[in-house]
PDB file of C-alpha atoms in Angstrom:
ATOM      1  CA  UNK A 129     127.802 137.758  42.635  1.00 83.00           C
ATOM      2  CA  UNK A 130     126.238 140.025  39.552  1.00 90.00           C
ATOM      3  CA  UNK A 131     124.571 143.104  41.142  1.00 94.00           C
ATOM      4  CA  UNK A 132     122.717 145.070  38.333  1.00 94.00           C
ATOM      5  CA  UNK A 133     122.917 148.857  37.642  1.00 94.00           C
ATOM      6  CA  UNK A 134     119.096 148.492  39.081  1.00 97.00           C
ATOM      7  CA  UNK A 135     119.631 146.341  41.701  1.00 97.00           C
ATOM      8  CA  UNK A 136     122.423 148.303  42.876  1.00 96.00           C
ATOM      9  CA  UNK A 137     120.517 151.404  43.975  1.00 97.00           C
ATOM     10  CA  UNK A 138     118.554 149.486  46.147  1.00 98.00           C
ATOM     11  CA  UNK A 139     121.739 148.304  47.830  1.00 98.00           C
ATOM     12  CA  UNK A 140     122.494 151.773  47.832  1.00 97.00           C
ATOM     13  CA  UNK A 141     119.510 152.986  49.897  1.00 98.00           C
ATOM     14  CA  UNK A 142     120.433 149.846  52.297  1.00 98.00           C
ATOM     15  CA  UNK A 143     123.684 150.640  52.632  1.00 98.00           C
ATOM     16  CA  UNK A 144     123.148 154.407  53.432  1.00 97.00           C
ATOM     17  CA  UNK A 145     121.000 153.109  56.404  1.00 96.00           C
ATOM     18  CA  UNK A 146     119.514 149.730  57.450  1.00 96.00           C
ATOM     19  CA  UNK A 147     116.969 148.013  58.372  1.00 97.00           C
ATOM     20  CA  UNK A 148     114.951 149.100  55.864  1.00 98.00           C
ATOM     21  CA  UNK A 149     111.050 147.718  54.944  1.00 98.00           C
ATOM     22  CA  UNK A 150     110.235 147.448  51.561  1.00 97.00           C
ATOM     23  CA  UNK A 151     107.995 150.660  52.033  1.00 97.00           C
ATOM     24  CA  UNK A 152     110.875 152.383  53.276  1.00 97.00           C
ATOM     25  CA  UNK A 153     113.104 151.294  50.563  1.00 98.00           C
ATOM     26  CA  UNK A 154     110.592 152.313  47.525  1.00 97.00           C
ATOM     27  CA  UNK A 155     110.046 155.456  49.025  1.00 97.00           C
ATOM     28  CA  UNK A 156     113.825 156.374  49.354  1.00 96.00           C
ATOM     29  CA  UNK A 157     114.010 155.531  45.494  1.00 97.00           C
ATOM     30  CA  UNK A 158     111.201 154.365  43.583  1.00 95.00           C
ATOM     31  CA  UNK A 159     110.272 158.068  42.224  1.00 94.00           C
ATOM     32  CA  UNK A 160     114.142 159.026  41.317  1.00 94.00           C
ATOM     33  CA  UNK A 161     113.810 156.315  39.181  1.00 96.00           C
ATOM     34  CA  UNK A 162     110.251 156.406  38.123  1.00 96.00           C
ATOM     35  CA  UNK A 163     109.584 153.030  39.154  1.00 97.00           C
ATOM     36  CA  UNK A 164     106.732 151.559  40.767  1.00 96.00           C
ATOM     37  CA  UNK A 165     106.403 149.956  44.411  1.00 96.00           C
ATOM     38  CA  UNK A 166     106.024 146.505  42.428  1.00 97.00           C
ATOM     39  CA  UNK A 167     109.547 147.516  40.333  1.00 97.00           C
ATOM     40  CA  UNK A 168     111.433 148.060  43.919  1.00 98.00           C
ATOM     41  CA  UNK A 169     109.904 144.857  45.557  1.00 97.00           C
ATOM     42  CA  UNK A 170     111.099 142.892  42.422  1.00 98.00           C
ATOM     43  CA  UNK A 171     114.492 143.552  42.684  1.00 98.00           C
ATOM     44  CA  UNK A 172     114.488 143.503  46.583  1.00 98.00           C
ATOM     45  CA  UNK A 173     113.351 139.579  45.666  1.00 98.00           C
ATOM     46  CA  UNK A 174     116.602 139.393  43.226  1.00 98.00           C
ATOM     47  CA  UNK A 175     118.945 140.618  45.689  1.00 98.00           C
ATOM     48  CA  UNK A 176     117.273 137.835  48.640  1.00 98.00           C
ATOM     49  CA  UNK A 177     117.801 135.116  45.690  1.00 97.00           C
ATOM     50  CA  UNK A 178     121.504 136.285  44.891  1.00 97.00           C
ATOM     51  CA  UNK A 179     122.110 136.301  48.562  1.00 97.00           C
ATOM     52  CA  UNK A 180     122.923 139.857  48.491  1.00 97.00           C
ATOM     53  CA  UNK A 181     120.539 140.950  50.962  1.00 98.00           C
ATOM     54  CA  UNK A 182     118.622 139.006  53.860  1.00 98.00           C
ATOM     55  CA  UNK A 183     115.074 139.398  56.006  1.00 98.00           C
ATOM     56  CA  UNK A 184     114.050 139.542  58.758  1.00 97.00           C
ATOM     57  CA  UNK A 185     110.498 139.849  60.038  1.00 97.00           C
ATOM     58  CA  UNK A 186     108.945 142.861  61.906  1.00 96.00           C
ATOM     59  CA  UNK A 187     105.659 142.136  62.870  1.00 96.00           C
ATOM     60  CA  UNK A 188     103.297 142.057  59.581  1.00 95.00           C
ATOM     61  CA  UNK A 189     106.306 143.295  57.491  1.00 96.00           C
ATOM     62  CA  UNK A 190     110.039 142.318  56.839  1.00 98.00           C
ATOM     63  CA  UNK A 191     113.039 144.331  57.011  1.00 98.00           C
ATOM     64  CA  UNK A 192     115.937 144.071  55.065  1.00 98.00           C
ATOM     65  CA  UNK A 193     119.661 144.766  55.373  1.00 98.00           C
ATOM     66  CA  UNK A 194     122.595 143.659  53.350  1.00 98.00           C
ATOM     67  CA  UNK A 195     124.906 140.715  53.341  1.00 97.00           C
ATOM     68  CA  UNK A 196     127.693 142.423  51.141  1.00 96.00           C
ATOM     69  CA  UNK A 197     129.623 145.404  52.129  1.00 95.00           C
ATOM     70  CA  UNK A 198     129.552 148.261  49.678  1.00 96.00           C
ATOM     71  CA  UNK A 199     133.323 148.225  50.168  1.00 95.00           C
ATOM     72  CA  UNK A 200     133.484 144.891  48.617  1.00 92.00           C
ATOM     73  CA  UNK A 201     130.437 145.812  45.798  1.00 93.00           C
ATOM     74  CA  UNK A 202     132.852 149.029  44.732  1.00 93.00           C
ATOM     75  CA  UNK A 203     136.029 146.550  44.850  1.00 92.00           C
ATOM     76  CA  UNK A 204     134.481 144.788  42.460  1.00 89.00           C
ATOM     77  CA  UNK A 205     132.600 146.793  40.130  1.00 90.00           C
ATOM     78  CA  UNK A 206     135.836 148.981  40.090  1.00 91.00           C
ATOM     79  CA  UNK A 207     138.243 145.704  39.118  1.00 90.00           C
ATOM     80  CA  UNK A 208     135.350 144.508  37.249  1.00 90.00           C
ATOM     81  CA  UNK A 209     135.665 147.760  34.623  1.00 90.00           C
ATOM     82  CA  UNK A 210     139.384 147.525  34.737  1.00 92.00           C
ATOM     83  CA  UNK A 211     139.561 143.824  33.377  1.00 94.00           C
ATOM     84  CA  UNK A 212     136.757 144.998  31.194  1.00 92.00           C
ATOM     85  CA  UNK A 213     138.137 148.068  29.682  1.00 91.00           C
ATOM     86  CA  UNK A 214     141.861 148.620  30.632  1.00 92.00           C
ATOM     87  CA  UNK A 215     143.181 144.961  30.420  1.00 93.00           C
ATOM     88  CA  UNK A 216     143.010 145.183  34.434  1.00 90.00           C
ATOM     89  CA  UNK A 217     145.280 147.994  34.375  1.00 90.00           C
ATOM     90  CA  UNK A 218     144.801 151.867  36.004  1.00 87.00           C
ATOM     91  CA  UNK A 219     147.555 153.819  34.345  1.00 88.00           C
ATOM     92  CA  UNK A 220     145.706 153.702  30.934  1.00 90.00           C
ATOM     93  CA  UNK A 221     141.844 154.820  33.059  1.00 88.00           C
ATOM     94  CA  UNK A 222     143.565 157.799  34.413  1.00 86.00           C
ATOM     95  CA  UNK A 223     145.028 158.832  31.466  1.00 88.00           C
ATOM     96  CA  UNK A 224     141.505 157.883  29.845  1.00 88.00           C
ATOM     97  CA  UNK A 225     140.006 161.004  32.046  1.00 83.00           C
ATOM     98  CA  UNK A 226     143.176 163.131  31.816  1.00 85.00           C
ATOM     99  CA  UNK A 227     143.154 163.001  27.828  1.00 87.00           C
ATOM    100  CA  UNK A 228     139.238 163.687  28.031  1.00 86.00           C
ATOM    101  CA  UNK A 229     139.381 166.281  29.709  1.00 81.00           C
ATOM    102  CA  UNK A 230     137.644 164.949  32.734  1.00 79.00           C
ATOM    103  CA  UNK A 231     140.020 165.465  35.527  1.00 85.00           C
ATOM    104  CA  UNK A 232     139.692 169.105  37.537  1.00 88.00           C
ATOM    105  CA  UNK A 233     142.657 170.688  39.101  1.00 90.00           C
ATOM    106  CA  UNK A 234     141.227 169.259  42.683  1.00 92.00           C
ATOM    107  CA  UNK A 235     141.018 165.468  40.956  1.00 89.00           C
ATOM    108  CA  UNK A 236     145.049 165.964  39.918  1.00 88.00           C
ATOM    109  CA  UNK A 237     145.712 167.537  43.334  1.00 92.00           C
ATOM    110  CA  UNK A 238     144.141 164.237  45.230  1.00 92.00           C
ATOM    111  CA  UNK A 239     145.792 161.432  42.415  1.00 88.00           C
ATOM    112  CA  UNK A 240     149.096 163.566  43.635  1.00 89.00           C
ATOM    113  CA  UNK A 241     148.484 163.373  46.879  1.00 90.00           C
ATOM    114  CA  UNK A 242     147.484 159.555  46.636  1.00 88.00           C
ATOM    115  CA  UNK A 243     150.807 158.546  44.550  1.00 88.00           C
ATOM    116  CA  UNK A 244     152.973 160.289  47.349  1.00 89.00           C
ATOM    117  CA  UNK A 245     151.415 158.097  49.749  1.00 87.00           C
ATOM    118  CA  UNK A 246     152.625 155.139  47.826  1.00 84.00           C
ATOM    119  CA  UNK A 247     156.461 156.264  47.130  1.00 74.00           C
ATOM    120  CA  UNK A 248     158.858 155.669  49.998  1.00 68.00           C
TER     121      UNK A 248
END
């Protein structure tokens, strides 16, 4: 399933905490992204008709809460960029950020700390 750039921050706002109305969900980011209530309610209808997200009535209004994990979204959207990018490799997006410049001291420290877990 295709979650859009948009799309995603709604999941984002369900993820962080659910049930959420629609109401609740435009107010946690409709005005970060300058959209309007009608904008937010749109894509909550795209993310019900990918499946992505599911209803469930409260009274005069519905709540909503979602049907994939964010683990599995990042998973993904991460392997996703790789095939994209990197021919589904990681070496070559590391050394992407290391040759740009874009990896502080603390990001080396962590990749260090992270390879050590993987050597016997």
């Amino acid at each position: 399933m295709k979650i859009s750039t948009a799309e995603s921050v709604v999941m984002g706002a369900l993820w962080a905490r659910e049930p959420l109305s629609a109401e609740d969900i435009a107010a946690d980011v409709a005005e970060g992204q300058g959209w309007s209530d009608a904008t937010v309610k749109t894509l909550i209808n795209r993310l019900l008709n990918k499946g992505a997200i599911a209803a469930e009535r409260d009274g005069r209004r519905y709540l909503y809460r979602p049907l994939v994990a964010r683990e599995a979204y990042v998973e993904a959207e991460s392997q996703g960029l790789l095939d994209r990018l990197f021919d589904g490799k990681l070496a070559p997006l590391v050394s992407h950020f290391s040759q740009t410049g874009a990896l502080t001291p603390e990001d080396i420290a962590e990749l260090k700390k992270l390879i050590e877990g993987f050597e016997p």
